[in-house]
Short mmCIF file of C-alpha atoms and ligand atoms in Angstrom, two decimals:
data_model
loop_
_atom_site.label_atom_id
_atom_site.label_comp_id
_atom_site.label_asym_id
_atom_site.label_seq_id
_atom_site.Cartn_x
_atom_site.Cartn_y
_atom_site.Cartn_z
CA UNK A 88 155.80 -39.76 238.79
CA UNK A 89 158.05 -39.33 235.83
CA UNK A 90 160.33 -41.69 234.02
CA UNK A 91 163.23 -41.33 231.58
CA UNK A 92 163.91 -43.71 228.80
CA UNK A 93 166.62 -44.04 226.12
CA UNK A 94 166.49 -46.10 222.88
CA UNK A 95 169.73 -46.75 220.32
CA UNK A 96 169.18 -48.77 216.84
CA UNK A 97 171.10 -49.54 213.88
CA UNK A 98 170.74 -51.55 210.83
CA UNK A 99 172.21 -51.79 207.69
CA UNK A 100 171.41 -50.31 204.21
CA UNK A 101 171.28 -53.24 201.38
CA UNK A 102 169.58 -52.27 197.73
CA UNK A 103 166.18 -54.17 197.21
CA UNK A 104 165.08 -53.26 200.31
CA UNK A 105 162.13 -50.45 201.71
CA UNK A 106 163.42 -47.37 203.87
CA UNK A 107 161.04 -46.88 206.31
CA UNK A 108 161.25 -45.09 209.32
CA UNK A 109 158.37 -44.27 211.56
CA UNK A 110 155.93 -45.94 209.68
CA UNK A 111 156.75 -44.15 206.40
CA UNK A 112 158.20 -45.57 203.05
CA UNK A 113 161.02 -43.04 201.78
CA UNK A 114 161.99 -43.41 198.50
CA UNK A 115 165.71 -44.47 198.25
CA UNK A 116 167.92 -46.85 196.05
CA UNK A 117 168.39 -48.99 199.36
CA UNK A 118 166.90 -49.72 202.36
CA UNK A 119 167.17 -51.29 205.83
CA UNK A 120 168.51 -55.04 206.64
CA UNK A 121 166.23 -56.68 209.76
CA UNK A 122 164.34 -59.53 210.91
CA UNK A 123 161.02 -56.94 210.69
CA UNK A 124 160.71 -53.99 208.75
CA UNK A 125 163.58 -52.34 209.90
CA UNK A 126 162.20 -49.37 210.90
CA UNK A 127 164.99 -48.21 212.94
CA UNK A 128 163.78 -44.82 214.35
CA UNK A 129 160.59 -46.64 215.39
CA UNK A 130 162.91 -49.10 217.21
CA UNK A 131 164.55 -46.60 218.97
CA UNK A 132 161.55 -44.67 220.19
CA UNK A 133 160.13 -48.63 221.20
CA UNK A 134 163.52 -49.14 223.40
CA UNK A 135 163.28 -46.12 224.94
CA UNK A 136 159.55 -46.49 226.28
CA UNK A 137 160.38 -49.76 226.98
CA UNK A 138 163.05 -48.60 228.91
CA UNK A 139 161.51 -45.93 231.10
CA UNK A 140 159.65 -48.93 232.71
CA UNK A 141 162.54 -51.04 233.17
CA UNK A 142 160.36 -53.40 230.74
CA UNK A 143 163.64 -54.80 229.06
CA UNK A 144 164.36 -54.27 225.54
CA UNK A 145 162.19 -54.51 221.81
CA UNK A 146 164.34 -57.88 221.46
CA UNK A 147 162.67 -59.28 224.65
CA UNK A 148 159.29 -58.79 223.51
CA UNK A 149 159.81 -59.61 219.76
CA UNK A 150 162.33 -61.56 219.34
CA UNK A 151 164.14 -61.87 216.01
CA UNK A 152 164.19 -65.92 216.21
CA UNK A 153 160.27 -65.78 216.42
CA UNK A 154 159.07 -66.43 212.60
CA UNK A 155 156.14 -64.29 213.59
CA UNK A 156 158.27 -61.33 213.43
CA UNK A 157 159.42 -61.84 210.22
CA UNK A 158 159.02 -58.30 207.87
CA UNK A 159 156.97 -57.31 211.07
CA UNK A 160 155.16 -54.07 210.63
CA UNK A 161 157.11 -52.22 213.56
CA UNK A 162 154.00 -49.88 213.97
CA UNK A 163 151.88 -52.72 215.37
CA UNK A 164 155.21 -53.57 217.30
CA UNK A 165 154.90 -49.89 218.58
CA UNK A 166 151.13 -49.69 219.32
CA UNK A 167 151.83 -53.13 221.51
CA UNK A 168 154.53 -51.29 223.73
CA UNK A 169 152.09 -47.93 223.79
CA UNK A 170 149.56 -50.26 225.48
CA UNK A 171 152.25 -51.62 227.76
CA UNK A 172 152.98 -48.58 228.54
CA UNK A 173 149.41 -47.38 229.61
CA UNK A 174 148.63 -50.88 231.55
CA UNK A 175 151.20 -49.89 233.55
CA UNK A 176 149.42 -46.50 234.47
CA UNK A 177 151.75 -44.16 232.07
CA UNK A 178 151.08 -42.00 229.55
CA UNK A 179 153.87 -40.05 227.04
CA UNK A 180 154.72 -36.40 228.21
CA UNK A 181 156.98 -36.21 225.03
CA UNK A 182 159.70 -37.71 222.69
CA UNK A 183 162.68 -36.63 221.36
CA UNK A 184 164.72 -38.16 218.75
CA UNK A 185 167.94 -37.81 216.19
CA UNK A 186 168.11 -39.97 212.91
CA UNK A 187 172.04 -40.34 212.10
CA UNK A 188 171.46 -40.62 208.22
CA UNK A 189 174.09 -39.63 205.54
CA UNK A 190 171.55 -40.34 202.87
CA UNK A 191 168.97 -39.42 201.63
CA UNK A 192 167.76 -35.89 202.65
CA UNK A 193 165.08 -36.90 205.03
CA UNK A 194 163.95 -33.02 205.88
CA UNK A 195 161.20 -33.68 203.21
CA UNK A 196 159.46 -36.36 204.68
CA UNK A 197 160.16 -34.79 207.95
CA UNK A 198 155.98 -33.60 208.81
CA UNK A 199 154.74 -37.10 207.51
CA UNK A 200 157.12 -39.23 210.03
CA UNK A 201 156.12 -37.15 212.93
CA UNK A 202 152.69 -36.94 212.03
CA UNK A 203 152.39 -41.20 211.42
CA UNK A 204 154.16 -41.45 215.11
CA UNK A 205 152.07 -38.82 216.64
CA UNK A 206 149.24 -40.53 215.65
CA UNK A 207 150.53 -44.11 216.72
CA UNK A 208 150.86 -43.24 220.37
CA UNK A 209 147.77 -39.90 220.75
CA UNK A 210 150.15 -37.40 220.72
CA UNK A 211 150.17 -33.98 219.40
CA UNK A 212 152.75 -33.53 216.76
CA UNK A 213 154.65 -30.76 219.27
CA UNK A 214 154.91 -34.14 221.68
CA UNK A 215 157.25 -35.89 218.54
CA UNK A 216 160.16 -34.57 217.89
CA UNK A 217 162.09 -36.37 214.81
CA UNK A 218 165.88 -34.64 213.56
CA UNK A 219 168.17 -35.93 211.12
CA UNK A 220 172.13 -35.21 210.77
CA UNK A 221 174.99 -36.73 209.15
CA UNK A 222 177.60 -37.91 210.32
CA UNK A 223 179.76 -35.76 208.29
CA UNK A 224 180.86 -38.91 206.25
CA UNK A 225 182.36 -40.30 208.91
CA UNK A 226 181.76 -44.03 210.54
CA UNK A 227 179.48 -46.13 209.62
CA UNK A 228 176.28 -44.06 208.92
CA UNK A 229 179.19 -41.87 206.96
CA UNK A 230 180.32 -44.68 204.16
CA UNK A 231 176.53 -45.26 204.02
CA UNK A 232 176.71 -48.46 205.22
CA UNK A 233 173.82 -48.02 207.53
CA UNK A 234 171.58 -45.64 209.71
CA UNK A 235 170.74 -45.17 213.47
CA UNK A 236 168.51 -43.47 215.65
CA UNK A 237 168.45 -42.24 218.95
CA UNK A 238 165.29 -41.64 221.12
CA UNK A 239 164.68 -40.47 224.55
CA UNK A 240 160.97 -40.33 226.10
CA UNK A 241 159.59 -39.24 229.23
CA UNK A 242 156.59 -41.08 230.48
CA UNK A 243 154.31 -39.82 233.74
CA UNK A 244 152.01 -41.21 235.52
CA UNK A 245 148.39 -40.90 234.87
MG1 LIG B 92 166.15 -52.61 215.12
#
């Protein structure tokens, strides 16, 4: 009836690159290092649905080897796993998830990255929920050397 999943990413911050993170471009003097766009919360909330199926992992299904997921938007990554999801007679009760971000201040862009998800996989925006912390300048998220997210879902049956 109900499943549980859980999805952890990281990447790394490099200058010359776009922050983006659910789908939306935050302005920053860096951004984040991957094989697609590096949209790491959208990652996260991807290996957590995946995971609440026991459907493996995001690099199962899109491998980073495979040129065609080169600077990959990960929203059409996501909207692939949302139909997954629903072939396999689920549908998303709600999300929950934490950025781990010592820069920048995301609480601004806050409404537009859970409204860009919501919309993504039909939810209502009280189905998405999106938090930032720091890490209190500690570890690696703390000497700004990267970010991470951490998502949990739970999916029911239709
Ligand atoms: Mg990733």
């Amino acid at each position: 009836m109900f499943r549980i999943g859980l999805g952890i990413d990281s990447h790394r911050y490099e200058s010359g690159r776009k922050l983006i993170l659910g789908g939306v471009e935050i302005p920053y003097s860096m951004g984040l290092v991957g094989h697609s766009d590096a949209d790491v919360l959208t990652h996260a909330i991807m290996d957590a649905l995946l995971g609440a199926l026991s459907l493996g992992s995001i690099g199962d299904h899109f491998p980073d080897t495979d040129p065609a997921y080169k600077d990959a938007d990960s929203m059409k990554l996501l909207a692939h796993v949302y139909q997954l999801i629903q072939d396999k007679g689920y549908e998303i009760n709600n999300i929950d998830s934490v950025v781990i971000a010592e820069e920048p201040k995301l609480k601004p862009h806050m409404g537009a990255i859970i409204a860009s998800l919501a919309s993504a996989l039909s939810l209502g925006i009280d189905a998405v929920g999106v938090k930032a912390t720091t890490a209190e300048k500690m570890g690696p998220e703390g000497r700004l050397e990267g970010m991470s997210a951490h998502a949990v879902v739970l999916l029911k049956a239709r």
